[in-house]
Amino acid sequence: MPDMPSPRLYPARERTVASPARDLAAELNAEQGAAATHGEGPLLIIAGAGTGKTRTLVYRVAHLIERGVSPERILLLTFTRRAAHEMLSRAEKLVGSASKRVQGGTFHATGHRLLRQFGPDAGLPKDFSIMDQGDAEDLMQLARASLGYGKQEKRFPKKESLHYIYSRHLNTEKPVEQILQQEYAQFVEFSRDIVRIFAEYTSRKSERNLVDYDDLLLFWAMMLEQSPSLADRICGLYDHVLVDEYQDTNLLQARILRGLCRHHANITVVGDDAQSIYSFRGAHFRNILDFPKHFPNAQIVALEQNYRSTQPILDVTNTIISRALERFTKTLWTQRGGTDAPWLVTARDEQQQTRFVVDRILELHEEGTPLKEIAVLVRAGYMSADLEIELTNRNIPFEKWGGLKFLEAAHVKDVLAFLRVLENPRDEVSWYRILMLMPGIGDVTARAMMESMADRSWDPDAFSHFVPPARARDAHRGLADLIRRLRGARREDGGVGEDIDEIRALYDSILSERYDRSEPRLADLDQLRVIAAGYPSRSVFLAALALEPPSSTQDLAGGSESDNDALVISTVHSAKGKEWDAVFVIWAVDGWFPSSRSMDDEDQLEEERRLMYVATTRARNHLAVTYPLNVYATRRGQDYSIDQLSRFLDRGVRDKMQRVVPQEPAAPPPAGGAPLPASTEPAIDLRALLRGRFGG
DNA sequence: TTTTGAAGTCTCTCC
DNA sequence: GACTTCAAAA
């Protein structure tokens, strides 16, 4: 079963056994205890990596509940869905199932819940649909084209840039002009045109009942700031607000928090400026330092004792972050000994790097480390392609976090577009997507059809009344029939799965025409159907997919079967907040990590450094950083060197590591690869299918 | 006006 | 190596 979007909608059964009263503070160190048992008023916890931040927050939730605060009046905002789940399940261990009533989730998911509840009072339509980033970019393209931009002008920004600038404008509150000057100097001359497009984009959104990710925050902030009565009702929902990863919040989110806590100021935030890695979403690590300004009389607690890593690992990570240009927290220390310095592995090439990592993983596994206690971290999702192939060949189960998502695949978005049109007949983005798939319908016909539907106020039958040109007649009738059937269908249990079956009766042949290798894509659609069957309705399904997309192949396989022992491959971003017994950071090559895109900007380079810090601080006992000496670049004309060790592993860092040079095996590995010991579960078929499609 | 094939453009991170 | 854009053919 996929996760439901909101614990509030589907409350778990209460356990009747009361949790035993216990002295929570005794299980924490002095600073953690002070933070956990803090009374009322603002609290800022500066917590270094591995200092028990989650533990402290969990204990604080437990403390509040034991002191009589109703769980449902506690709001716990986290950055990722994974963090929210982790925290709530740990809280449950402490105080029992009452913690399940704690409200929480990501900022966006929480904003969504509030908008569904209060949006109609704020003038929002009740049945809006959520666009993901790709959809928003497509709508930006429609807005741009409708104003006639982008025909001849060669250097006009493309839809992705337009959307980025728009989003940045909202999240950082910087004027568009200033963003252009700082980040898109070549487009400054189009400043007025860009603003016009944004206005068109905004009005299209509201005419079409569409809401983008930023709107979920923006409307939330507006309800708090512009409507005193609404603000009172929303503020009145929560007595305590706790925020994780505060260093990754932006100005808009800070505004929301101020609005939420206007009456009681019972706000607790946790963060580490050294782990701020989301500036591309408008976050700035200074926000955490401004917290005491926004919330006067804030108590500040710093956690500096690291419980995670051995001293040799900490020596390396401390050195990495010590090179940062601006630092505010102090050096972490630990009582955990250890003599094994982290490894710096120089491989000859990518293949050797892969072989080394896999061999070492098997070694650790034979020594007794479960696979799920081992992680391979990469700067970007695609960098694990070779490794994934090798793991598949050698039959080692793994799950992948972050990176290219299932839902971003074109054929999956196609099928979802049908569902979305049913849910919201005004969804212009989805209409356009569907229409362009139909044989005989192109850009012009599609626009004409949408215009005709708009003229009929997006009446659900508007599409079938359109009189298509001759060559599009068959396609039009087929689509109109499909929509009529789906709309007329009355089903017992949601029936999203049956909807997908109907859609595929039309779509599968289109898919097969469009793609050479259609089998893995058809398999993806089988998978989508399995996921859909677990949801009670189209609208819940669609909202859940937009806000809480399956973020690992494990999620996709439909399992929360955590006893499945599988290696984790993750982007560094998705790995934040997690820890593993053994961590491999691969591709530590200048141009990859740091990414070449960041190398001409000091701030971005600093963020890459923090990213390396986040990656290396995930390790408890074993850390290995690997890089290949020879990278066979398939791209031409790059302005960065491709065969150098990452600049973050400078001499001082290297001195604290052991150099390891893999030995070539005497003979190539046997064709079938070395199988795992029999005790290990084989990978599930569905995951293997997905890997075939998304692995690279 | 649509489709198709070829040249050209970039490449991330996440809600 | 995947996706977009452009030009020519149907």
XYZ file of N, CA and C (backbone and C1' of nucleotides) in Angstrom, chain A residues 133 281 379 440 445 571 573-574 597 635, chain B residues 1-3 9-15:
100
model
N 6.739 20.138 -11.228
C 7.605 21.111 -11.868
C 7.505 21.058 -13.393
N 16.555 26.080 -4.136
C 15.148 26.293 -3.820
C 14.951 27.581 -3.046
N 26.603 12.456 -6.345
C 26.219 13.855 -6.475
C 24.929 13.997 -7.275
N -2.784 12.816 -36.018
C -3.584 13.785 -36.754
C -3.823 15.078 -36.008
N -4.090 22.268 -33.985
C -5.384 21.675 -33.684
C -5.608 21.614 -32.178
N 21.224 9.915 -3.854
C 21.864 11.206 -4.059
C 22.216 11.761 -2.686
N 21.602 14.659 -1.634
C 20.459 15.401 -1.115
C 19.462 14.487 -0.419
N 19.165 13.372 -1.044
C 18.187 12.461 -0.443
C 18.747 11.744 0.772
N 28.956 23.011 -13.018
C 28.092 24.184 -13.109
C 28.311 25.138 -11.951
N 31.322 14.087 -23.689
C 30.939 15.431 -24.113
C 32.177 16.153 -24.627
P -2.489 26.497 -40.776
O -2.255 24.929 -40.528
C -3.350 24.065 -40.712
C -2.870 22.661 -40.475
C -2.064 22.465 -39.194
O -2.560 21.320 -38.532
C -0.858 21.628 -41.034
P -2.030 20.883 -37.156
O -1.220 19.567 -37.553
C -1.906 18.531 -38.230
C -0.909 17.494 -38.691
C -0.024 16.911 -37.584
O -0.136 15.496 -37.612
C 1.291 17.601 -39.439
P 0.541 14.633 -36.540
O 1.779 14.102 -37.371
C 1.550 13.557 -38.664
C 2.875 13.210 -39.323
C 3.881 12.496 -38.408
O 4.404 11.385 -39.105
C 4.883 14.395 -39.401
P 23.496 24.410 -30.661
O 22.902 24.035 -29.226
C 21.509 24.236 -28.985
C 21.110 23.548 -27.701
C 22.097 23.738 -26.536
O 21.346 23.946 -25.362
C 21.689 21.475 -26.850
P 21.616 25.184 -24.460
O 22.787 24.700 -23.490
C 23.017 23.343 -23.452
C 22.244 22.690 -22.313
C 23.109 22.477 -21.100
O 22.314 22.398 -19.923
C 22.710 20.411 -22.186
P 23.136 22.752 -18.592
O 22.779 21.480 -17.678
C 21.488 20.908 -17.772
C 21.590 19.407 -17.883
C 22.349 18.725 -16.740
O 21.530 17.687 -16.233
C 23.026 17.851 -18.777
P 20.180 17.867 -15.474
O 20.702 16.894 -14.343
C 22.003 17.086 -13.807
C 21.968 16.607 -12.390
C 20.576 16.560 -11.782
O 20.513 15.485 -10.883
C 21.860 18.220 -10.695
P 19.103 15.039 -10.338
O 19.148 15.731 -8.919
C 20.131 15.338 -7.983
C 20.063 16.234 -6.792
C 18.627 16.520 -6.353
O 18.314 15.649 -5.289
C 20.005 18.494 -6.326
P 16.978 14.893 -5.332
O 16.020 15.991 -4.743
C 16.195 16.459 -3.412
C 14.924 17.145 -2.974
C 13.651 16.349 -3.270
O 12.705 16.596 -2.245
C 13.612 18.362 -4.477
P 11.431 15.688 -2.129
O 10.295 16.782 -2.036
C 10.215 17.579 -0.869
C 9.204 18.648 -1.113
C 7.826 18.106 -1.498
O 6.824 18.691 -0.701
C 8.588 19.674 -3.115
